Structures are given as C-alpha cells and as structure tokens.
Coordinates of C-alpha atoms and ligand atoms in Angstrom, one line a residue:
X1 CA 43.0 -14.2 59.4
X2 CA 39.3 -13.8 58.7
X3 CA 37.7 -10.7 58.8
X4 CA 36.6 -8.9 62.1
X5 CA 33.2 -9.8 63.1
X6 CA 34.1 -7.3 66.2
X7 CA 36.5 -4.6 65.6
X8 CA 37.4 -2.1 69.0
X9 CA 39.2 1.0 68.3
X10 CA 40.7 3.4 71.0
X11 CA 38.1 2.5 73.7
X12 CA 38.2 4.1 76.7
X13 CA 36.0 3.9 80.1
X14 CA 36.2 5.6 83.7
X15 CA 34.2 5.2 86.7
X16 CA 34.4 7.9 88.2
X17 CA 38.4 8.6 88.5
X18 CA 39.3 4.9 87.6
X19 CA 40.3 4.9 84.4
X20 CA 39.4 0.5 83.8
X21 CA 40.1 0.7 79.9
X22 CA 42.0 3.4 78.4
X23 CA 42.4 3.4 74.3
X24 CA 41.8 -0.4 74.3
X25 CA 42.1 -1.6 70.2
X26 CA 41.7 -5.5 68.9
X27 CA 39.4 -7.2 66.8
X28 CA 37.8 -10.4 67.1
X29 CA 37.8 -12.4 63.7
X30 CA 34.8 -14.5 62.8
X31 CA 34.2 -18.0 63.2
X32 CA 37.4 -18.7 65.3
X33 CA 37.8 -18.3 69.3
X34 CA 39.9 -15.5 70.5
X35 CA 40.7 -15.1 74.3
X36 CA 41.0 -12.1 76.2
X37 CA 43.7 -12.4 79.4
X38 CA 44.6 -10.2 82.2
X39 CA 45.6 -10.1 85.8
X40 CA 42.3 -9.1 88.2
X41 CA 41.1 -5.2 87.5
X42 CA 42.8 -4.8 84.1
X43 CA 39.7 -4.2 82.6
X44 CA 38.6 -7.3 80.6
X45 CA 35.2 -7.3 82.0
X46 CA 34.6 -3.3 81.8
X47 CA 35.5 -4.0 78.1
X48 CA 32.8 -7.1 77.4
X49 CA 30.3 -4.7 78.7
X50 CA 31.0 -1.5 76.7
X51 CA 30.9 -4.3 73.9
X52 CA 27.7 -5.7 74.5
X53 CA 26.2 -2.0 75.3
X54 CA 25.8 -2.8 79.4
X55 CA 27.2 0.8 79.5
X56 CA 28.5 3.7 77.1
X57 CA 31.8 3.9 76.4
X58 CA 34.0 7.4 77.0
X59 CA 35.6 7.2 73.6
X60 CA 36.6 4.9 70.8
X61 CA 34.6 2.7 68.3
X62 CA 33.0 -0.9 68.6
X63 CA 31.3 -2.1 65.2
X64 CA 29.8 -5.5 65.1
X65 CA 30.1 -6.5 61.4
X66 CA 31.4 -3.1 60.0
X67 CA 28.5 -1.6 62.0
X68 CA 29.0 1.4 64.6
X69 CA 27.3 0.2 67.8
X70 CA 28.7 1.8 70.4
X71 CA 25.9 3.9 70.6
X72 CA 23.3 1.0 70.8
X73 CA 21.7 -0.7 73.8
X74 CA 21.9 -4.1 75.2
X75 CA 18.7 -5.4 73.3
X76 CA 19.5 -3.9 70.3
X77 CA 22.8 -5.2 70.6
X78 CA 21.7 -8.8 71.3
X79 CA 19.2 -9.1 68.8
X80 CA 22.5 -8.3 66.4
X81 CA 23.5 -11.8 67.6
X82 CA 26.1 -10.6 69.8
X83 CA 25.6 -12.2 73.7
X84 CA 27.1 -12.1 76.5
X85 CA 27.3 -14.3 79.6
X86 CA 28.5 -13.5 83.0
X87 CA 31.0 -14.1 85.7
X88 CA 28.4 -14.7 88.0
X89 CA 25.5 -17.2 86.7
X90 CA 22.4 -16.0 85.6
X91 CA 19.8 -18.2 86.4
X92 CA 16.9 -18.0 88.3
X93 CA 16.8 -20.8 90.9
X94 CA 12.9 -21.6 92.1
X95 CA 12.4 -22.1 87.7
X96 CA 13.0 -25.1 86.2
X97 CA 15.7 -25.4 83.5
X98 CA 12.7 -25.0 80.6
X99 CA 11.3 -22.3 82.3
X100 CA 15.0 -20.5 82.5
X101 CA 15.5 -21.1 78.5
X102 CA 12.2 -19.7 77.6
X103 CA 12.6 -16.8 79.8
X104 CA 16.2 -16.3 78.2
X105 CA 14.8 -15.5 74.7
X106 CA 11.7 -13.4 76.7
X107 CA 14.8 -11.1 78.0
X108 CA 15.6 -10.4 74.4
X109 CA 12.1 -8.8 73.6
X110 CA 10.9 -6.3 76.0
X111 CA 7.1 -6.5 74.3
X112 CA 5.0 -8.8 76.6
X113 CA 3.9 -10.3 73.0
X114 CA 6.9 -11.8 72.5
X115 CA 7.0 -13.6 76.4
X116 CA 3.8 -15.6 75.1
X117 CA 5.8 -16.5 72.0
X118 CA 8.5 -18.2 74.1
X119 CA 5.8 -20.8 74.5
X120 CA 5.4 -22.4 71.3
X121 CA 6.2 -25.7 70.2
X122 CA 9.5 -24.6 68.1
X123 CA 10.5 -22.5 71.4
X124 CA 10.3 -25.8 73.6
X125 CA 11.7 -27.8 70.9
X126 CA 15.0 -25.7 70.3
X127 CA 15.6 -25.5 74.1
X128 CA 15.3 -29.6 74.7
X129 CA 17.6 -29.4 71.9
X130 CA 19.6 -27.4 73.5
X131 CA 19.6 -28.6 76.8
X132 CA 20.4 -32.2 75.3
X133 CA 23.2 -30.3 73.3
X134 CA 24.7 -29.4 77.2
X135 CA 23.8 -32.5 78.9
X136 CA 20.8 -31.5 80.7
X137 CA 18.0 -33.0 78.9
X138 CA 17.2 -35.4 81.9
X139 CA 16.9 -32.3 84.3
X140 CA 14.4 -30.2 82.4
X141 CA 11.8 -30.5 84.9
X142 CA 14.2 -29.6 87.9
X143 CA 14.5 -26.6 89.4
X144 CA 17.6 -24.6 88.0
X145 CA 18.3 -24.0 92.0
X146 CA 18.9 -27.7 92.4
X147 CA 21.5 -28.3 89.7
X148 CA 25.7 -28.2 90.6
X149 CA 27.6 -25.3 90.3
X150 CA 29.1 -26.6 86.9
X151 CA 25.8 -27.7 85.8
X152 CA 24.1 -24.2 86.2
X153 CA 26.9 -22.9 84.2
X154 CA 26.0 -24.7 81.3
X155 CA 22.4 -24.0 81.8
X156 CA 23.5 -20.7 81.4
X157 CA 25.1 -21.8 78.2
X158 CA 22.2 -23.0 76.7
X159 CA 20.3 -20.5 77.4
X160 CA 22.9 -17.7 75.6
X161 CA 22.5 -20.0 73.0
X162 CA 19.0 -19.4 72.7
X163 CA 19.4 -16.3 71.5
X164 CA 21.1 -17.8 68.6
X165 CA 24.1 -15.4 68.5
X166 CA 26.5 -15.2 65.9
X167 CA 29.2 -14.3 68.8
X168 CA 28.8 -15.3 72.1
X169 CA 30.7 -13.2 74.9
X170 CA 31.6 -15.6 77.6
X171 CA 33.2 -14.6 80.9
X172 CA 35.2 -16.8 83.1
X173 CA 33.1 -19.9 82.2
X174 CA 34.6 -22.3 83.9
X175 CA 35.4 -20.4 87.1
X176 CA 34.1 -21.9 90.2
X177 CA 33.5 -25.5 88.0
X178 CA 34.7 -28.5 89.6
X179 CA 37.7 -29.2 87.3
X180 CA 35.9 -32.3 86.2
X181 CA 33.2 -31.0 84.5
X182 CA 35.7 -28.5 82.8
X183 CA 36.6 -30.8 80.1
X184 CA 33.1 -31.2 79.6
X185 CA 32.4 -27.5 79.5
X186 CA 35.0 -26.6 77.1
X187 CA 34.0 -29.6 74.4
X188 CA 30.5 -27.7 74.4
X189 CA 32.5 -24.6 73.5
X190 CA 34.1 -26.0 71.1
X191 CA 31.4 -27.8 69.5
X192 CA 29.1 -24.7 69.6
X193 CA 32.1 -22.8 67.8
X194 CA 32.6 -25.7 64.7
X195 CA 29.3 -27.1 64.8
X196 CA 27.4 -23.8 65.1
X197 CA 29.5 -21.6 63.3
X198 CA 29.3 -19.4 66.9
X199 CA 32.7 -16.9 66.7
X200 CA 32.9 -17.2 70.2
X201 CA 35.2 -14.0 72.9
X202 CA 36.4 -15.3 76.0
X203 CA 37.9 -14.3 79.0
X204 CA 39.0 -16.8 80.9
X205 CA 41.9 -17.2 84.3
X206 CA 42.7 -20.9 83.8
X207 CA 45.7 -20.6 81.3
X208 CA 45.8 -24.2 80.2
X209 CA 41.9 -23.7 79.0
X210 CA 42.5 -20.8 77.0
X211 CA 46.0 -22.1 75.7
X212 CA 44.0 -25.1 74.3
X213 CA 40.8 -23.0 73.1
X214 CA 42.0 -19.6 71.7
X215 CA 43.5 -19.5 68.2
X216 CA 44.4 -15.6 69.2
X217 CA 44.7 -14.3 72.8
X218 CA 45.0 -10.4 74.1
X219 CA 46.0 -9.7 77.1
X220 CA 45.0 -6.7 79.7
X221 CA 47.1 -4.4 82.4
X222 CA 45.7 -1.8 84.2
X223 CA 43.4 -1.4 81.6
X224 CA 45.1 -1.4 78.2
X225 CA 46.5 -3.6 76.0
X226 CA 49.9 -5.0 76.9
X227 CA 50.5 -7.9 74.2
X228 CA 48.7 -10.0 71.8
X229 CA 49.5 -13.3 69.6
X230 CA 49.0 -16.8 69.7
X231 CA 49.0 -18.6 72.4
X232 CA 52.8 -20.3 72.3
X233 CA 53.9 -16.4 72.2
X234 CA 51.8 -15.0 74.7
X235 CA 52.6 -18.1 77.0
X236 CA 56.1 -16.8 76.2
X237 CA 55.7 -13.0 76.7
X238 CA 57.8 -11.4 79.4
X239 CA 55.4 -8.6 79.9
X240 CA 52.5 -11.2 80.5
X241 CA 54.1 -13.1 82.8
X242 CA 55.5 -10.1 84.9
X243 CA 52.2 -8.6 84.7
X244 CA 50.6 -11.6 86.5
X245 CA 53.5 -12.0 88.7
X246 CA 53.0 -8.7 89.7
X247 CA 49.6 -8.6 90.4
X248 CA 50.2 -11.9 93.5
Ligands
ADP301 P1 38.5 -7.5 85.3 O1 37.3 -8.1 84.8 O2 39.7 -7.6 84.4 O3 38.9 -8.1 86.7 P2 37.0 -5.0 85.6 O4 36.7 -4.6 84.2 O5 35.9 -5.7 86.4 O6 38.3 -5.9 85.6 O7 37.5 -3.8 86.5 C1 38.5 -2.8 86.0 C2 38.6 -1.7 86.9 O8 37.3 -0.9 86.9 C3 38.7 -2.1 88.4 O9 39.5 -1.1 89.0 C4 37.3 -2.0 88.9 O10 37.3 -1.7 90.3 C5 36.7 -0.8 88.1 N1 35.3 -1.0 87.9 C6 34.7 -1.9 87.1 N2 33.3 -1.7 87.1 C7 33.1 -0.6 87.9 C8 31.9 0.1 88.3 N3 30.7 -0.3 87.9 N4 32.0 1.1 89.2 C9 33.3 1.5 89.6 N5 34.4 0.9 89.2 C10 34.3 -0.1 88.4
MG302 MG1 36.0 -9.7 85.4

C-alpha cells in the first residue's frame, strides 16, 4: 500500500453528551481513493471535519503527510492541499460560475490582497480550464443559481479543485444527482484522481459508486470503526450489512 498521506489515530469527538466519533483510527494512502461507509449518524461527517480542522477534536492524532494538524485551522489546513467539499452544495446562486471559482480560491486567503489576485489572467484561465474539465465551459456566464442540481455539484467540484489540493475530502457527491449525470460525475473523480495525481476520501451512500471507486473502504457505527478492506470484503461483511440493516 502506499504510504498515508492522512493518518487518524484514536480520534475522538462529543457534542455535548453525543459521543459522534470515539477512538476512530485509519489512514488514507496517497494517490489512490479510499471510501468511508456508514449507516446515517455514525459519524463519517463529524470525522471529515475534525480532519479538515472545521472543529477541534477531543483526542487522538490527524497528521497530513507525517504532520500533526489537529491543532491547525481550516485555512491553514487547506492551503496544505487538503479540501473538503460538502453534503450540501456550496455555491452561491445570484454569481455566475466564474465568479463562484474565483471566489473559491478568495475563501482560501483571508487578506483582501489576495481577493484582487483571483482576478488575473492565470486565475480565469485555470478556472475555464476547469470548468471545461467538468463540463461547464458553455455556462460560465450563467448564474450558478440557474444550473441542475447535478450540475451545481460539479461546479462545486471545480471549484475544490481550485484550490489545487493534493487530497480532496468529498462528501456524498453524488447525493441528490439525477442518476444520469452520476456516471458522469464519478468519471470526473476518477480522472481528477489519475490525471491529477488528487488522493481523493469519500463518503458516499450509493454502494455500487463506492464499490466501483474505492480501492479501500472503512466503514462507521455509532461512531467507531466497525470493519475495513476492500471492497468485495466489505460488500461481504456481516457486521456491515447488519449495521445498515439495523439502522432501516
Ligand atoms: P453522518 O455524517 O455519518 O451521518 P454525523 O457525523 O453528521 O454522521 O453525526 C454523528 C452524530 O453526531 C449524530 O448523532 C449527530 O446528531 C451528532 N452531531 C454531528 N454534528 C453535531 C453538532 N454540530 N452538534 C451536535 N451534534 C452533532
Ligand atoms: Mg454526513
């Protein structure tokens, strides 16, 4: 296996007397795609933002390439290259889908210096690129709030991608995407992961995507770790299965 670009050891966090990751350990190795499974509340979410420094954790270790940064925030975090999208989109609906990617790289620099950087020439150029890369060339004068559902979601895409991360962080991507535009969706994945080089974390409910995608999948109850392997195992696992089972 290659060596962890993310490596979580014994990571714990509460709110308040819910306890939504307790002593949580895996390790995400670079360059491949790893998954990250679990029946609603077990936590996977909880853990993407302790990763990505949304929130402190109550215990345990994150580094991000042998680095301790647990104890970092989310910009310092993301200008490590490691970026995270969300469940819900991101976007911001009355800009139009140029505007969004500039503004996505502005996020990353709190100086107001670095907002008027987001308008030159390489900054425009790299996000038509990018928004050719996800299909959405042709809209880059439209208002983000115009596009599909699908569509926004790989707006959102591009504009992780951006930040140029050396992992991306992606939640449920293809939740609430006509099934469709899935295959679509999960080509740019892929591409973005061999073309790019991206080592790419994902949770994600539909079990035939992350089956196909994820060389290495962990799964999540009630907050810890209940199995992990490749896919034809974890497809296979008794206590995965009963753990979804039970949560219906
Ligand atoms: P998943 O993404 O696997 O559905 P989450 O990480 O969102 O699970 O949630 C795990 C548990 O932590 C749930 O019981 C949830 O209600 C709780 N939780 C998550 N975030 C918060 C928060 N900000 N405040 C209080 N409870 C939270
Ligand atoms: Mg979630």
């Amino acid at each position: 296996m290659n060596a962890a670009v993310i490596e979580v050891t014994k990571v714990s966090k509460s709110f308040g007397g819910v306890v939504a990751n307790r002593e949580v350990s895996l390790a995400v190795p670079e360059g491949r795609i790893t998954g990250l499974i679990g029946p609603n509340g077990s936590g996977k979410t909880t853990l993407f933002n302790s990763i990505v420094g949304y929130h402190p954790i109550d215990a345990g270790s994150i580094k991000f390439q042998g680095e301790e940064i647990s104890n970092l925030n989310v910009q310092r975090i993301a200008r490590l290259g490691l970026v995270r999208t969300f469940q819900q989109t991101r976007i911001y609906g009355k800009m139009n889908c140029l505007e969004n990617m500039r503004i996505s790289i502005a996020h990353r620099n709190a100086a107001w210096r670095d907002m008027f950087a987001d308008y030159s020439p390489t900054i425009v150029e790299r996000a038509e690129h990018l928004l050719e890369f996800v299909g959405l060339y042709a809209k880059r004068n439209l208002v983000a709030g115009s596009l599909s559902f699908g569509q926004q979601k790989l707006l959102e895409f591009a504009m992780a991608l951006m930040n140029e991360p050396k992992v991306l962080l992606l939640d449920e991507p293809t939740a609430g995407i006509n099934p469709t535009l899935i295959n679509g969706l999960i080509d740019r994945l892929q591409r973005a992961n061999s073309d790019f080089g991206i080592t790419m974390f994902i949770v994600e409910h539909n079990m035939r995507v992350i089956m196909n995608m994820a060389e290495h999948i962990y799964c999540l109850a009630h907050g810890e770790l209940l199995a992990e392997g490749p896919p034809a195992t974890i497809q296979n696992d008794k206590r995965v299965i009963d753990a979804y089972l039970g949560a219906h």
